[in-house]
CSV table of C-alpha atoms in Angstrom, one decimal:
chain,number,residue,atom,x,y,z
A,972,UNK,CA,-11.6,-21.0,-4.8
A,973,UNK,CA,-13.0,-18.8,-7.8
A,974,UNK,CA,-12.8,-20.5,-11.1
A,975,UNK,CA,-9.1,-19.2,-12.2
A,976,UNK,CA,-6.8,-21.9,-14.9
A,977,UNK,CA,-3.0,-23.0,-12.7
A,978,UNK,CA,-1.5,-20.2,-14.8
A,979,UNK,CA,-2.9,-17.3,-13.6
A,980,UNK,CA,-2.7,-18.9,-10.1
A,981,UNK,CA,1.0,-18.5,-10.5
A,982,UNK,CA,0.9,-15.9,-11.8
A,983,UNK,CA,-1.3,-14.2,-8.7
A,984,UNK,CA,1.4,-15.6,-6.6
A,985,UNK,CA,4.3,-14.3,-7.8
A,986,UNK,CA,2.7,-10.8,-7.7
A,987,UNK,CA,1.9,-11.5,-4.5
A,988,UNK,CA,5.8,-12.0,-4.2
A,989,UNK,CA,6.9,-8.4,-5.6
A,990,UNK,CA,4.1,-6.5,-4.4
A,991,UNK,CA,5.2,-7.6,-0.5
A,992,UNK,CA,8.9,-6.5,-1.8
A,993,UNK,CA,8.1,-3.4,-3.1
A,994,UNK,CA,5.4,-2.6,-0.1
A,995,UNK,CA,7.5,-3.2,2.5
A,996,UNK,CA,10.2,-1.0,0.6
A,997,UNK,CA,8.4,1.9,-0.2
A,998,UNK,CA,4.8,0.8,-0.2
A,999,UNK,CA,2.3,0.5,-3.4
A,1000,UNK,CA,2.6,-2.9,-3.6
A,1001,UNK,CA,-1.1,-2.8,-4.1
A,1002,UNK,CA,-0.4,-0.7,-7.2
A,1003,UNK,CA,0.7,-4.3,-8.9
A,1004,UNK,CA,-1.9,-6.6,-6.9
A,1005,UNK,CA,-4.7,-5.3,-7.2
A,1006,UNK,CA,-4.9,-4.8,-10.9
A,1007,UNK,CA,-3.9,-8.2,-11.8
A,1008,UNK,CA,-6.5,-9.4,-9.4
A,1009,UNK,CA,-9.1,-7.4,-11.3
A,1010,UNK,CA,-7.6,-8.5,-14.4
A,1011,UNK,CA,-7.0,-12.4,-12.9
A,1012,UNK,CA,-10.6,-13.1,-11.6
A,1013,UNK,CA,-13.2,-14.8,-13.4
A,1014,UNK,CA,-14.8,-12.0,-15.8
A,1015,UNK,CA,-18.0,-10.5,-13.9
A,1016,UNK,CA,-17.0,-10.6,-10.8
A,1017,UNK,CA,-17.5,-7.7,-9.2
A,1018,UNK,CA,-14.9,-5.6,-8.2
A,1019,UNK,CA,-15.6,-5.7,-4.4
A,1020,UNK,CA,-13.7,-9.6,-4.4
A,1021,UNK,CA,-10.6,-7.8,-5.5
A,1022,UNK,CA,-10.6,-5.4,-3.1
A,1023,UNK,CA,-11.5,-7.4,-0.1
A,1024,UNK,CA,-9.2,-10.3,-1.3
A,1025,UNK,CA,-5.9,-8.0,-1.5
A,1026,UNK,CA,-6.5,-6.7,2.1
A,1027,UNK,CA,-6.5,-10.3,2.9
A,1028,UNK,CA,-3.0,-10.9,1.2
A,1029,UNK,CA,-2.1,-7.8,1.9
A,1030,UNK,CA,-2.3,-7.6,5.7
A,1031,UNK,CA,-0.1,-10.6,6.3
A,1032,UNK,CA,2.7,-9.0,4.1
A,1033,UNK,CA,2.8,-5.8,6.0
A,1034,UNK,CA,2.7,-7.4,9.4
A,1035,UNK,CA,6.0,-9.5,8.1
A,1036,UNK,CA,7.5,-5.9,7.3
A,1037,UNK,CA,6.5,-4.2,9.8
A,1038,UNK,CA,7.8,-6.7,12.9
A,1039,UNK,CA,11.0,-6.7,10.8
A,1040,UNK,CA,11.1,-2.9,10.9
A,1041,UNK,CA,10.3,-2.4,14.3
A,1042,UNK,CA,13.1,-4.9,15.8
A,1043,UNK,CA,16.2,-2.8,13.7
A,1044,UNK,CA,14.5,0.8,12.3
A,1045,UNK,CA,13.8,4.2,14.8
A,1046,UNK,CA,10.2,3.8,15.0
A,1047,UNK,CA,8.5,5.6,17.4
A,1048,UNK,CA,5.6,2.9,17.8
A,1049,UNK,CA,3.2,4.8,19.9
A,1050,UNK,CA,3.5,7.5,17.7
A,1051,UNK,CA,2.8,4.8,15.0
A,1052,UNK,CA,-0.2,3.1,16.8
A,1053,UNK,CA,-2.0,6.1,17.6
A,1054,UNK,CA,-1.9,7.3,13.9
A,1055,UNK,CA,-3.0,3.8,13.1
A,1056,UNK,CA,-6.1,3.9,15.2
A,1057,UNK,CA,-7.3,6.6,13.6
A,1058,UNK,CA,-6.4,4.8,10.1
A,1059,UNK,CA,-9.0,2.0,11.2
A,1060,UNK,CA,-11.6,4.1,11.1
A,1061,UNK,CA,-10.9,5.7,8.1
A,1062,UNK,CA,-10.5,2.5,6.1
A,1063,UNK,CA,-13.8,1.3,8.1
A,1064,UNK,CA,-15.7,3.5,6.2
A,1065,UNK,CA,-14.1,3.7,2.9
A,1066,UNK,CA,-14.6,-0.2,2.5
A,1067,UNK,CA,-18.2,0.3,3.9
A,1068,UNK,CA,-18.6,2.7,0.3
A,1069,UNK,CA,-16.5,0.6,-1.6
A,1070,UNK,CA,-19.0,-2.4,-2.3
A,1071,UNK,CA,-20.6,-0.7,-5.0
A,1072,UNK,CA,-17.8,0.7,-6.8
A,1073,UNK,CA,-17.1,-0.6,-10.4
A,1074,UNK,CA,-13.0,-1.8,-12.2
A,1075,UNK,CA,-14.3,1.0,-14.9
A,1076,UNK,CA,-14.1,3.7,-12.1
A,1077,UNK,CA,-11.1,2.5,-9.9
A,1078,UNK,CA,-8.2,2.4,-13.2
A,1079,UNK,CA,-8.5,5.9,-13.7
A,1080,UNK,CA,-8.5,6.8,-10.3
A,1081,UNK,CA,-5.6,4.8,-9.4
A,1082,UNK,CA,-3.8,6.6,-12.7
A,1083,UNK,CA,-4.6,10.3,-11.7
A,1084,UNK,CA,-3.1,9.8,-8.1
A,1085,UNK,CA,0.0,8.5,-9.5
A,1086,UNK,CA,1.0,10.8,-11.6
A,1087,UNK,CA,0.8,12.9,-8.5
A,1088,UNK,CA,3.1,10.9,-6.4
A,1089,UNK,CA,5.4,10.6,-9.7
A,1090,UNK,CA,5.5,14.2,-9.8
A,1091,UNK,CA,6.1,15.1,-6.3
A,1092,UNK,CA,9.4,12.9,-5.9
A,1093,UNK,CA,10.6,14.5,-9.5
A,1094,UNK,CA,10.1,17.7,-8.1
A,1095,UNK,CA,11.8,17.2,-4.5
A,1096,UNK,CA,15.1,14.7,-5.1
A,1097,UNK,CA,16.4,15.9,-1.6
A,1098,UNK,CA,13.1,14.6,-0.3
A,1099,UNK,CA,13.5,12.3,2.8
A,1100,UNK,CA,17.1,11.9,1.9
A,1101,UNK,CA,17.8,13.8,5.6
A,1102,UNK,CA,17.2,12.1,9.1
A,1103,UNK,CA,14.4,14.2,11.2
A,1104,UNK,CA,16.6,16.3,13.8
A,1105,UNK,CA,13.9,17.7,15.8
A,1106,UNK,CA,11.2,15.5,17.3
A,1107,UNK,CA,7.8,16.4,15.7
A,1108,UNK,CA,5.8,19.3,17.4
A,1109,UNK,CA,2.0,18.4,18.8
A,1110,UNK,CA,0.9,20.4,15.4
A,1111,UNK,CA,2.6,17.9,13.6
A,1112,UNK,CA,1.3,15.0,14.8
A,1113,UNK,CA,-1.9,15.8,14.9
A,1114,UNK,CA,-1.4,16.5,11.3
A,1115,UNK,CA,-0.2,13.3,11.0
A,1116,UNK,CA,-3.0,11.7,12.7
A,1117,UNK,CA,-5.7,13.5,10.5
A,1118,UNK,CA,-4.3,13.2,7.2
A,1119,UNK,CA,-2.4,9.4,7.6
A,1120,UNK,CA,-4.8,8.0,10.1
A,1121,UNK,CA,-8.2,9.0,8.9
A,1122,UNK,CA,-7.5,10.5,4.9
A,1123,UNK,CA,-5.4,8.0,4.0
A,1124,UNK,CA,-7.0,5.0,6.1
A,1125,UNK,CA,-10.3,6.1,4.2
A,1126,UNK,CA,-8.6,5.8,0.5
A,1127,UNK,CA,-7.8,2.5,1.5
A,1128,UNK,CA,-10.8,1.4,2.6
A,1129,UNK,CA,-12.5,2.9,-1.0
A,1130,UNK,CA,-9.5,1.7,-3.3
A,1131,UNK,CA,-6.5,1.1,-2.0
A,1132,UNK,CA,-3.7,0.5,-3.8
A,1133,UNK,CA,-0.8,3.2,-3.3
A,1134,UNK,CA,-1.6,3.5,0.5
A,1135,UNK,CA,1.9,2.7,1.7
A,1136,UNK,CA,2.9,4.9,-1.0
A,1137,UNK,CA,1.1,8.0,0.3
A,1138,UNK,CA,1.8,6.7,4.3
A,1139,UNK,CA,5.5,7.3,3.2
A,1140,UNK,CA,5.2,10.5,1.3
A,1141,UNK,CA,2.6,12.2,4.3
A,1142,UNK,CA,4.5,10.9,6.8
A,1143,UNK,CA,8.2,12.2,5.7
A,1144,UNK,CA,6.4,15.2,4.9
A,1145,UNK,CA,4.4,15.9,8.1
A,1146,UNK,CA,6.8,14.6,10.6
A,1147,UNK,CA,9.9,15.4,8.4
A,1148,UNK,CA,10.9,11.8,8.8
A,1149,UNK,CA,13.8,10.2,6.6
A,1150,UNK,CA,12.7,7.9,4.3
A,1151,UNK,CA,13.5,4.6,5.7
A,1152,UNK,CA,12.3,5.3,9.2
A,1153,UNK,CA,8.6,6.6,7.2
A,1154,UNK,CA,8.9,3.3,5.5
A,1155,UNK,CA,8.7,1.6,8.8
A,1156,UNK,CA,6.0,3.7,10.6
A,1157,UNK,CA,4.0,3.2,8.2
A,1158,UNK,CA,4.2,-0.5,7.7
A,1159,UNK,CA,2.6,-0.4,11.4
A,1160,UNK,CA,0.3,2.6,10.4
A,1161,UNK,CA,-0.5,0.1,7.2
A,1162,UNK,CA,-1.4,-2.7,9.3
A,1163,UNK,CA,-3.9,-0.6,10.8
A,1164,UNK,CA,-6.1,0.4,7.4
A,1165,UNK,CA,-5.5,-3.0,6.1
A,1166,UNK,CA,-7.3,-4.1,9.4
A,1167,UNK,CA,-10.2,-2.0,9.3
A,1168,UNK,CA,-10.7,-2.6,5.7
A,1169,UNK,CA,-10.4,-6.4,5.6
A,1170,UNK,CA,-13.2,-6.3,8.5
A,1171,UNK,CA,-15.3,-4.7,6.6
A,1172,UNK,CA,-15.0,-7.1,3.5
A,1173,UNK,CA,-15.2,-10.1,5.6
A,1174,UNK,CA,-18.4,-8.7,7.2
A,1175,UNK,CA,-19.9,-8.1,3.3
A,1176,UNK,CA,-18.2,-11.7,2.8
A,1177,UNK,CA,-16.1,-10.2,-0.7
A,1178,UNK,CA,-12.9,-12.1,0.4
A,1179,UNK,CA,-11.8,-15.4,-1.5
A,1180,UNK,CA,-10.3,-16.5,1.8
A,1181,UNK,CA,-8.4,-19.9,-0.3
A,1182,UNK,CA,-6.8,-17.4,-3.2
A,1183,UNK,CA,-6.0,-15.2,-0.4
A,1184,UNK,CA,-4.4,-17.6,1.5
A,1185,UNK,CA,-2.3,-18.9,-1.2
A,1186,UNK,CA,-0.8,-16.0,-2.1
A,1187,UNK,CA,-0.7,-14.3,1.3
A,1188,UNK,CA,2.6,-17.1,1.7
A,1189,UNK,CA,4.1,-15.1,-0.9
A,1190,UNK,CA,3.6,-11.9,0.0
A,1191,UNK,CA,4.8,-12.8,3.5
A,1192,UNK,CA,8.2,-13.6,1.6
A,1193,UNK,CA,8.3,-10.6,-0.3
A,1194,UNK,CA,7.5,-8.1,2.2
A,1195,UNK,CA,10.0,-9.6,4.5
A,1196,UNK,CA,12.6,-9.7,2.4
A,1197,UNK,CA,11.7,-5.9,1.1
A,1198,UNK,CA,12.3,-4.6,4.7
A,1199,UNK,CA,15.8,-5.7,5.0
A,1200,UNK,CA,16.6,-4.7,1.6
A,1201,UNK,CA,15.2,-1.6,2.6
A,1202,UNK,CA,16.8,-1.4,6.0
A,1203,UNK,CA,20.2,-2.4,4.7
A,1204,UNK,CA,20.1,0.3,1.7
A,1205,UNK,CA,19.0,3.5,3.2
A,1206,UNK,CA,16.9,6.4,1.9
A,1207,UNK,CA,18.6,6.7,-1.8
A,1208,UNK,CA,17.7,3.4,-2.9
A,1209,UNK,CA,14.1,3.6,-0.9
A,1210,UNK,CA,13.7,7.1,-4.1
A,1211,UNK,CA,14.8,4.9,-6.8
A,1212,UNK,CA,12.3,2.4,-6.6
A,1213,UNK,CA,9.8,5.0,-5.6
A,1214,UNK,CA,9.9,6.2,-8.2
A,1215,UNK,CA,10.6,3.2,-10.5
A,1216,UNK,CA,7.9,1.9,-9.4
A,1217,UNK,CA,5.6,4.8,-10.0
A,1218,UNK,CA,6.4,5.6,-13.5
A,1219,UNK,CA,6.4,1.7,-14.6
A,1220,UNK,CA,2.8,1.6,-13.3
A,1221,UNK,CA,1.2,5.1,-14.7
A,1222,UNK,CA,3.0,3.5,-18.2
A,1223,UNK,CA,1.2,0.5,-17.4
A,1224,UNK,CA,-2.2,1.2,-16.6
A,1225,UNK,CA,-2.3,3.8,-19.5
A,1226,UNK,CA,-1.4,1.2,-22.1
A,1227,UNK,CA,-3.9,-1.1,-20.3
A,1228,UNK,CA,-7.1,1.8,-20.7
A,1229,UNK,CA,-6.1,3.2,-24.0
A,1230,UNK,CA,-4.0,0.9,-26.1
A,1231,UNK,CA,-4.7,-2.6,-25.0
């Protein structure tokens, strides 16, 4: 256990605790974790523990979601598994690159790429708000398979935070998937990346396994929670705190690299 005061230890936690609700909802949970990690961890430590420790929390939260998901939503799971092999290879590789990787670089990255996502469900408020009525075409899911599984699997790998975010977005895109029903594929897909990256980490031994543990409890909760909050209030709500939760954390991470 890494040298952090009780406060910040509970303070971890409870992020833990929203990030699994808002993950399991819409993804990006790791959008909030991840840079209170950085921020929570002892100063000088490099930026590979934060990584590797939120895969650790973050795979147990997703699993929660996605077994919730898969016993009430209309996944199709082999659809979801084969994507998801594909996503262990890509996040394989990114967190093979990621070790040397530095907090200065990863904040402005994790900015730019929301402002895209913020963007995108300003510009399209019918998006996934419509069940998919024809079953997705080979095209498609190989599509799917290249740009979920192994583009999206690899920018988890490298950085992570936002994955379940862009799993939703490519996914209702690609496959013309409602909302809801992307939200549950890709908790499954999710597992996958989180899988492949978390290997990785373990193997370069940048996990604090005890933190981890602690606060995978509460992430467990939250992401449980999230998918029958999810499940019960459709696609709507799923945009709402899409986007809420994109514009709260561009605001955030601006104030944090310019003003603070």
């Amino acid at each position: 256990m890494p040298d952090i005061s009780l406060t910040m230890v509970v303070v971890l936690c409870l992020t833990a605790l929203a990030a699994g609700w808002i993950d399991a909802v819409v993804g990006g949970g790791g959008l909030l974790l991840l840079p209170v990690l950085l921020l929570g961890l002892p100063a000088g430590t490099p930026a590979a523990y934060a990584l590797g420790t939120n895969k650790a929390v973050a795979i147990v939260g997703t699993s929660g979601a996605a077994v919730t998901y898969a016993r009430k939503a209309p996944v199709d799971i082999r659809l979801a598994v084969r994507i998801g092999i594909a996503a262990v290879a890509g996040s394989s590789a990114g967190a093979f690159l990621a070790a040397g990787m530095s907090t200065d670089v990863l904040k402005p990255l994790i900015m730019v790429v929301l402002l895209g996502v913020a963007a995108f469900v300003i510009l399209r408020p019918a998006f996934g708000t419509a069940p998919a009525t024809v079953p997705a075409g080979r095209r498609r899911i190989l599509a799917a398979i290249g740009l979920a599984g192994l583009g999206i699997g690899f920018y988890d790998g490298l950085i992570g935070p936002g994955t379940g975010t862009f799993l939703v977005l490519t996914l209702t895109a690609v496959l013309r998937l409602d909302l809801v029903t992307a939200s549950a594929t890709a908790k499954i897909v999710n597992c996958c990346t989180n899988a492949g990256a978390l290997a990785m980490f373990s193997w370069q031994g940048t996990v604090l396994w005890q933190l981890a543990a602690l606060m995978a409890v509460f992430n467990l909760a939250g992401g449980t929670l999230g998918a029958h909050t999810a499940l019960k209030r459709g696609s709507a709500f799923v945009r709402v705190v899409l986007l809420t939760v994109v514009l709260a954390l561009v605001a955030n991470i601006a104030y944090e690299q310019w003003l603070a």
